[in-house]
């Protein structure tokens, strides 16, 4: 299969920081019963032929006809194992995105899956579902938040089976968006149509960039967190959240799997310097000062800050849709223990 169109749009969207952060998002292409999908832990912006894992579509889709255990860990282990069995000969050393099966459900030749902050302003909002219907009518399918992996694939299959017409766009609550199209041009049309519609709703633009000097807590944070790398952000939007515990409330819980992967499940609000004597989070909102993102490596701290900025943007965008809505704690706990995401974090450090 000639993967050049796939490589082209993977790089194009992967290089756009408004659309892709860290290792997020994935893409695929199908032809004659075969599908090439992005490997887990690779970056779209650096896509080359080797980034993609060749899979047998029939074998992959066959997973949804099998019986799976009810127990989370057993089910997800079997799911990853069975997805791996659908790899084409010669692809043994690669690991396909855990979302590969979702790509296979789309009948279209190309699939683009992203987690952009602007889109997640809608998917992580209180009125997400009704606003999705108001803005996009029947042209976009809304899938409520659920456990990723096998459970999401099963729910998506039911959605596709029940639809009378071909589905081109799916919004996943607290997660992101899928676009399917038969041409690269149509992918752009779908994506831009959605971004334009959402931009028109936005009340206020987030301002999350900061070159402010760290106010002098860095050494203490290193000592009490055990994390050697500390990034600081005192952008206008960060300062708004840092004003009080009430103002910080919307960013105290994760919105999507990416944040759990790169920031961990907890955010600490520090009222004063003494509150830094015990730190059990990678993100610290320091009252009146700004927000810290920590990591064991510079890359980890940078990724953590990238996702903190993403969370701030989501909250600001979600104001247009009834305010932000974090993930359910049950879902957060599931993702924390999910081997698939530990793997993604381990290879993108
Ligand atoms: Zn995703």
CSV table of C-alpha atoms and ligand atoms in Angstrom, one decimal:
chain,number,residue,atom,x,y,z
A,1,UNK,CA,0.0,0.0,0.0
A,2,UNK,CA,1.3,3.5,-0.9
A,3,UNK,CA,1.2,5.3,2.5
A,4,UNK,CA,2.2,8.7,1.2
A,5,UNK,CA,-1.3,10.3,1.6
A,6,UNK,CA,-1.4,8.9,5.2
A,7,UNK,CA,2.1,10.2,6.0
A,8,UNK,CA,1.2,13.6,4.4
A,9,UNK,CA,-1.9,14.3,6.6
A,10,UNK,CA,-0.4,12.7,9.7
A,11,UNK,CA,2.5,15.2,9.5
A,12,UNK,CA,0.3,18.1,8.5
A,13,UNK,CA,-2.0,17.8,11.5
A,14,UNK,CA,0.6,16.4,13.8
A,15,UNK,CA,2.7,19.5,13.4
A,16,UNK,CA,-0.2,21.8,14.4
A,17,UNK,CA,0.1,22.3,18.2
A,18,UNK,CA,-3.5,23.4,18.4
A,19,UNK,CA,-4.5,19.9,17.2
A,20,UNK,CA,-1.9,17.5,18.6
A,21,UNK,CA,0.0,17.6,21.9
A,22,UNK,CA,2.6,15.1,23.0
A,23,UNK,CA,2.0,11.6,21.5
A,24,UNK,CA,-1.8,12.2,21.2
A,25,UNK,CA,-4.0,11.5,18.2
A,26,UNK,CA,-3.7,8.8,15.5
A,27,UNK,CA,-4.4,8.2,11.8
A,28,UNK,CA,-5.0,5.3,9.5
A,29,UNK,CA,-5.5,4.2,5.9
A,30,UNK,CA,-7.3,1.2,4.4
A,31,UNK,CA,-7.1,-0.7,1.2
A,32,UNK,CA,-8.3,-4.2,0.1
A,33,UNK,CA,-9.0,-5.4,3.6
A,34,UNK,CA,-5.8,-4.1,5.1
A,35,UNK,CA,-5.3,-1.1,7.3
A,36,UNK,CA,-2.2,0.8,8.4
A,37,UNK,CA,-2.6,2.5,11.7
A,38,UNK,CA,-0.3,4.6,13.8
A,39,UNK,CA,1.9,2.7,16.3
A,40,UNK,CA,1.4,3.4,20.0
A,41,UNK,CA,3.9,5.9,21.4
A,42,UNK,CA,4.9,7.4,18.0
A,43,UNK,CA,4.3,11.1,17.1
A,44,UNK,CA,2.2,12.1,14.1
A,45,UNK,CA,4.4,15.0,13.2
A,46,UNK,CA,7.4,12.6,12.7
A,47,UNK,CA,5.3,10.1,10.6
A,48,UNK,CA,7.3,7.8,8.3
A,49,UNK,CA,6.3,4.5,6.7
A,50,UNK,CA,7.6,2.7,9.8
A,51,UNK,CA,5.3,4.7,12.1
A,52,UNK,CA,2.4,2.6,10.9
A,53,UNK,CA,1.4,-0.9,11.7
A,54,UNK,CA,-0.1,-3.1,9.0
A,55,UNK,CA,-3.2,-5.0,10.2
A,56,UNK,CA,-5.7,-7.5,8.8
A,57,UNK,CA,-9.1,-5.7,9.1
A,58,UNK,CA,-11.2,-8.9,9.1
A,59,UNK,CA,-9.2,-10.4,11.9
A,60,UNK,CA,-9.3,-7.1,13.9
A,61,UNK,CA,-13.0,-6.6,13.5
A,62,UNK,CA,-13.5,-10.3,14.4
A,63,UNK,CA,-12.5,-9.3,18.0
A,64,UNK,CA,-16.0,-7.8,18.4
A,65,UNK,CA,-17.6,-11.2,17.8
A,66,UNK,CA,-15.7,-12.9,20.6
A,67,UNK,CA,-16.6,-13.3,24.2
A,68,UNK,CA,-14.6,-11.2,26.6
A,69,UNK,CA,-14.1,-11.4,30.4
A,70,UNK,CA,-16.0,-8.9,32.6
A,71,UNK,CA,-13.0,-8.3,34.8
A,72,UNK,CA,-11.2,-5.0,33.6
A,73,UNK,CA,-7.6,-6.2,33.7
A,74,UNK,CA,-8.3,-9.7,32.2
A,75,UNK,CA,-10.5,-8.1,29.4
A,76,UNK,CA,-8.0,-5.4,28.5
A,77,UNK,CA,-5.1,-7.9,28.5
A,78,UNK,CA,-7.0,-10.1,26.1
A,79,UNK,CA,-8.0,-7.1,24.0
A,80,UNK,CA,-4.4,-6.0,23.5
A,81,UNK,CA,-3.3,-9.6,22.8
A,82,UNK,CA,-6.0,-10.1,20.2
A,83,UNK,CA,-5.3,-6.8,18.5
A,84,UNK,CA,-1.7,-7.8,18.2
A,85,UNK,CA,-2.8,-11.1,16.5
A,86,UNK,CA,-4.3,-9.0,13.8
A,87,UNK,CA,-0.9,-7.5,12.8
A,88,UNK,CA,0.3,-8.5,9.4
A,89,UNK,CA,3.4,-10.7,9.0
A,90,UNK,CA,6.6,-8.7,9.5
A,91,UNK,CA,4.9,-6.2,11.9
A,92,UNK,CA,5.6,-8.3,15.0
A,93,UNK,CA,7.9,-5.8,16.7
A,94,UNK,CA,5.4,-2.9,16.5
A,95,UNK,CA,2.5,-2.1,18.8
A,96,UNK,CA,-0.6,-0.7,17.1
A,97,UNK,CA,-2.5,2.2,18.7
A,98,UNK,CA,-5.1,0.8,21.2
A,99,UNK,CA,-7.6,2.8,19.1
A,100,UNK,CA,-6.9,0.7,16.0
A,101,UNK,CA,-10.2,-1.2,16.2
A,102,UNK,CA,-12.1,2.2,16.3
A,103,UNK,CA,-10.3,3.1,13.0
A,104,UNK,CA,-11.3,-0.2,11.5
A,105,UNK,CA,-15.0,0.5,12.2
A,106,UNK,CA,-15.1,3.5,9.9
A,107,UNK,CA,-15.9,2.4,6.3
A,108,UNK,CA,-13.9,5.3,4.8
A,109,UNK,CA,-10.3,5.0,3.4
A,110,UNK,CA,-8.8,7.6,5.8
A,111,UNK,CA,-9.4,8.1,9.5
A,112,UNK,CA,-8.1,11.0,11.6
A,113,UNK,CA,-8.4,10.9,15.4
A,114,UNK,CA,-7.5,14.0,17.4
A,115,UNK,CA,-7.9,15.4,21.0
A,116,UNK,CA,-7.7,19.2,20.3
A,117,UNK,CA,-8.4,21.6,23.2
A,118,UNK,CA,-11.0,23.4,21.1
A,119,UNK,CA,-12.9,20.2,20.3
A,120,UNK,CA,-12.5,19.0,23.9
A,121,UNK,CA,-14.0,22.4,25.1
A,122,UNK,CA,-17.2,20.8,23.7
A,123,UNK,CA,-16.6,17.1,24.6
A,124,UNK,CA,-15.6,18.0,28.2
A,125,UNK,CA,-18.5,20.4,28.8
A,126,UNK,CA,-21.7,20.2,30.8
A,127,UNK,CA,-23.9,20.7,27.8
A,128,UNK,CA,-21.7,18.8,25.3
A,129,UNK,CA,-24.3,16.4,23.9
A,130,UNK,CA,-27.1,19.0,23.4
A,131,UNK,CA,-24.6,21.5,22.0
A,132,UNK,CA,-23.3,18.9,19.6
A,133,UNK,CA,-26.8,18.3,18.3
A,134,UNK,CA,-27.5,22.0,18.1
A,135,UNK,CA,-24.3,22.7,16.2
A,136,UNK,CA,-23.9,19.6,14.0
A,137,UNK,CA,-27.4,18.0,13.9
A,138,UNK,CA,-27.2,14.4,12.6
A,139,UNK,CA,-23.9,14.8,10.9
A,140,UNK,CA,-21.9,14.2,14.0
A,141,UNK,CA,-22.4,11.2,16.4
A,142,UNK,CA,-22.0,11.8,20.1
A,143,UNK,CA,-20.6,8.9,22.2
A,144,UNK,CA,-20.9,9.3,26.0
A,145,UNK,CA,-17.8,8.8,28.1
A,146,UNK,CA,-16.9,5.2,28.8
A,147,UNK,CA,-13.8,3.0,29.5
A,148,UNK,CA,-11.3,3.2,26.6
A,149,UNK,CA,-10.0,0.0,25.0
A,150,UNK,CA,-12.4,-2.9,24.5
A,151,UNK,CA,-15.5,-1.2,26.0
A,152,UNK,CA,-15.3,1.8,23.8
A,153,UNK,CA,-14.8,-0.3,20.7
A,154,UNK,CA,-17.9,-2.4,21.6
A,155,UNK,CA,-20.0,0.7,22.1
A,156,UNK,CA,-18.7,2.3,18.9
A,157,UNK,CA,-19.5,-0.9,17.0
A,158,UNK,CA,-23.1,-0.7,18.2
A,159,UNK,CA,-23.3,2.9,17.2
A,160,UNK,CA,-22.1,2.1,13.7
A,161,UNK,CA,-24.4,-0.9,13.4
A,162,UNK,CA,-27.4,1.2,14.5
A,163,UNK,CA,-26.8,4.0,12.1
A,164,UNK,CA,-28.9,4.1,8.9
A,165,UNK,CA,-26.3,6.1,7.0
A,166,UNK,CA,-22.5,6.2,6.9
A,167,UNK,CA,-20.9,7.8,9.9
A,168,UNK,CA,-18.2,10.4,9.1
A,169,UNK,CA,-17.6,12.1,12.4
A,170,UNK,CA,-17.8,10.9,16.0
A,171,UNK,CA,-17.3,13.0,19.1
A,172,UNK,CA,-16.2,11.1,22.2
A,173,UNK,CA,-17.2,12.7,25.5
A,174,UNK,CA,-14.1,13.5,27.6
A,175,UNK,CA,-11.8,12.3,24.9
A,176,UNK,CA,-11.7,13.8,21.3
A,177,UNK,CA,-13.0,13.4,17.8
A,178,UNK,CA,-12.8,10.9,14.9
A,179,UNK,CA,-13.1,11.9,11.2
A,180,UNK,CA,-13.5,9.4,8.4
A,181,UNK,CA,-13.2,10.4,4.7
A,182,UNK,CA,-12.3,8.8,1.4
A,183,UNK,CA,-10.0,11.6,0.4
A,184,UNK,CA,-7.5,13.7,2.3
A,185,UNK,CA,-9.3,16.8,1.0
A,186,UNK,CA,-12.6,15.7,2.6
A,187,UNK,CA,-10.8,15.1,5.9
A,188,UNK,CA,-9.7,18.7,5.8
A,189,UNK,CA,-13.3,19.8,5.0
A,190,UNK,CA,-14.7,17.9,8.0
A,191,UNK,CA,-12.0,19.1,10.4
A,192,UNK,CA,-12.2,22.7,9.4
A,193,UNK,CA,-15.9,22.7,9.4
A,194,UNK,CA,-16.0,21.6,13.0
A,195,UNK,CA,-13.2,23.9,14.1
A,196,UNK,CA,-14.9,26.9,12.5
A,197,UNK,CA,-18.2,26.1,14.1
A,198,UNK,CA,-16.6,25.7,17.5
A,199,UNK,CA,-14.5,28.9,17.1
A,200,UNK,CA,-17.7,30.8,16.4
A,201,UNK,CA,-19.0,29.8,19.8
A,202,UNK,CA,-15.9,30.7,21.8
A,203,UNK,CA,-16.5,33.6,24.2
A,204,UNK,CA,-13.0,34.2,25.3
A,205,UNK,CA,-9.6,33.1,24.0
A,206,UNK,CA,-7.3,31.4,26.5
A,207,UNK,CA,-3.9,33.1,27.1
A,208,UNK,CA,-1.7,30.3,28.4
A,209,UNK,CA,1.8,31.2,27.3
A,210,UNK,CA,4.2,32.5,30.0
A,211,UNK,CA,7.8,33.5,30.3
A,212,UNK,CA,7.4,34.8,33.9
A,213,UNK,CA,10.2,34.2,36.3
A,214,UNK,CA,9.6,31.5,38.9
A,215,UNK,CA,8.9,33.2,42.3
A,216,UNK,CA,11.4,31.1,44.3
A,217,UNK,CA,9.7,27.9,45.4
A,218,UNK,CA,11.4,25.7,42.9
A,219,UNK,CA,14.1,24.1,45.2
A,220,UNK,CA,11.5,23.4,47.8
A,221,UNK,CA,9.2,21.8,45.3
A,222,UNK,CA,12.1,19.6,44.1
A,223,UNK,CA,12.9,18.5,47.6
A,224,UNK,CA,9.3,17.7,48.7
A,225,UNK,CA,8.1,16.1,45.4
A,226,UNK,CA,11.3,14.2,44.6
A,227,UNK,CA,10.9,15.5,41.0
A,228,UNK,CA,14.0,17.1,39.6
A,229,UNK,CA,12.4,19.0,36.7
A,230,UNK,CA,10.0,21.9,37.4
A,231,UNK,CA,8.2,24.1,34.9
A,232,UNK,CA,6.4,27.3,35.9
A,233,UNK,CA,3.5,29.2,34.2
A,234,UNK,CA,2.1,32.5,35.3
A,235,UNK,CA,0.2,33.3,32.1
A,236,UNK,CA,-3.0,35.4,32.4
A,237,UNK,CA,-5.2,32.3,32.3
A,238,UNK,CA,-3.0,30.4,34.8
A,239,UNK,CA,-3.2,33.4,37.2
A,240,UNK,CA,-7.0,33.4,36.9
A,241,UNK,CA,-7.1,29.7,38.1
A,242,UNK,CA,-4.5,30.4,40.8
A,243,UNK,CA,-6.5,33.2,42.4
A,244,UNK,CA,-8.3,30.9,44.9
A,245,UNK,CA,-9.3,27.3,45.5
A,246,UNK,CA,-12.8,28.1,44.0
A,247,UNK,CA,-11.2,29.6,40.8
A,248,UNK,CA,-8.9,26.5,40.5
A,249,UNK,CA,-11.7,24.0,41.0
A,250,UNK,CA,-12.3,23.4,37.2
A,251,UNK,CA,-8.6,22.3,36.6
A,252,UNK,CA,-8.3,20.1,39.8
A,253,UNK,CA,-9.6,17.0,38.0
A,254,UNK,CA,-8.5,15.5,34.7
A,255,UNK,CA,-10.7,15.9,31.6
A,256,UNK,CA,-9.3,13.3,29.3
A,257,UNK,CA,-6.9,10.3,29.1
A,258,UNK,CA,-4.0,12.5,27.8
A,259,UNK,CA,-3.9,14.5,31.0
A,260,UNK,CA,-3.8,11.4,33.2
A,261,UNK,CA,-1.0,10.0,31.1
A,262,UNK,CA,1.2,13.1,31.2
A,263,UNK,CA,0.2,14.9,34.4
A,264,UNK,CA,-1.1,12.0,36.6
A,265,UNK,CA,-4.5,12.0,38.1
A,266,UNK,CA,-4.0,14.6,40.8
A,267,UNK,CA,-3.5,18.4,41.0
A,268,UNK,CA,-2.4,20.1,44.3
A,269,UNK,CA,-3.7,23.5,45.3
A,270,UNK,CA,-1.1,25.3,47.6
A,271,UNK,CA,-2.5,28.2,49.6
A,272,UNK,CA,1.0,29.1,50.9
A,273,UNK,CA,4.6,28.1,51.0
A,274,UNK,CA,4.0,25.7,53.9
A,275,UNK,CA,1.6,23.7,51.8
A,276,UNK,CA,4.6,22.6,49.7
A,277,UNK,CA,5.9,20.5,52.6
A,278,UNK,CA,4.0,17.5,51.2
A,279,UNK,CA,3.5,17.1,47.5
A,280,UNK,CA,1.8,14.1,46.0
A,281,UNK,CA,0.9,15.5,42.5
A,282,UNK,CA,2.8,16.5,39.4
A,283,UNK,CA,0.8,19.7,39.0
A,284,UNK,CA,0.7,22.4,41.7
A,285,UNK,CA,-1.5,25.5,41.6
A,286,UNK,CA,0.3,28.0,43.8
A,287,UNK,CA,-2.2,30.6,45.1
A,288,UNK,CA,-1.6,34.0,43.5
A,289,UNK,CA,1.6,32.9,41.8
A,290,UNK,CA,0.9,30.5,38.9
A,291,UNK,CA,1.0,26.8,38.1
A,292,UNK,CA,3.9,24.3,38.3
A,293,UNK,CA,4.3,21.1,36.3
A,294,UNK,CA,6.8,18.5,37.5
A,295,UNK,CA,8.6,15.6,36.0
A,296,UNK,CA,11.5,13.1,36.5
A,297,UNK,CA,13.0,14.3,33.2
A,298,UNK,CA,12.8,17.6,31.4
A,299,UNK,CA,10.7,16.0,28.7
A,300,UNK,CA,8.2,14.6,31.3
A,301,UNK,CA,7.9,18.1,32.9
A,302,UNK,CA,7.5,19.7,29.5
A,303,UNK,CA,4.8,17.2,28.5
A,304,UNK,CA,3.1,17.8,31.9
A,305,UNK,CA,3.0,21.6,31.3
A,306,UNK,CA,1.7,21.1,27.8
A,307,UNK,CA,-1.2,19.1,29.1
A,308,UNK,CA,-1.8,21.7,31.9
A,309,UNK,CA,-2.1,24.4,29.2
A,310,UNK,CA,-4.4,22.0,27.3
A,311,UNK,CA,-6.6,21.7,30.5
A,312,UNK,CA,-6.7,25.5,30.9
A,313,UNK,CA,-7.8,25.9,27.3
A,314,UNK,CA,-10.5,23.3,27.7
A,315,UNK,CA,-12.0,25.1,30.7
A,316,UNK,CA,-12.0,28.4,28.9
A,317,UNK,CA,-13.5,27.0,25.7
A,318,UNK,CA,-16.1,25.0,27.7
A,319,UNK,CA,-17.5,28.2,29.1
A,320,UNK,CA,-19.3,28.5,25.8
A,321,UNK,CA,-21.0,25.1,26.5
A,322,UNK,CA,-22.3,25.4,30.0
A,323,UNK,CA,-18.8,25.0,31.7
A,324,UNK,CA,-16.3,22.3,32.0
A,325,UNK,CA,-17.1,18.7,33.0
A,326,UNK,CA,-14.2,16.5,34.3
A,327,UNK,CA,-14.0,12.8,33.9
A,328,UNK,CA,-15.9,10.5,36.4
A,329,UNK,CA,-13.6,9.3,39.1
A,330,UNK,CA,-14.3,5.7,38.2
A,331,UNK,CA,-13.0,6.3,34.7
A,332,UNK,CA,-10.0,8.1,36.1
A,333,UNK,CA,-9.2,5.2,38.3
A,334,UNK,CA,-9.6,2.8,35.4
A,335,UNK,CA,-7.1,4.7,33.2
A,336,UNK,CA,-4.6,5.1,36.0
A,337,UNK,CA,-4.4,1.3,36.2
A,338,UNK,CA,-4.6,0.7,32.4
A,339,UNK,CA,-1.5,-1.0,31.1
A,340,UNK,CA,-2.0,0.6,27.6
A,341,UNK,CA,-1.5,4.1,28.9
A,342,UNK,CA,1.5,3.1,31.1
A,343,UNK,CA,3.0,1.8,27.9
A,344,UNK,CA,2.3,5.0,26.0
A,345,UNK,CA,3.9,7.1,28.8
A,346,UNK,CA,6.9,4.8,29.0
A,347,UNK,CA,7.8,5.2,25.3
A,348,UNK,CA,7.1,9.0,25.0
A,349,UNK,CA,9.2,10.0,28.0
B,1,LIG,ZN1,-7.9,9.1,21.6
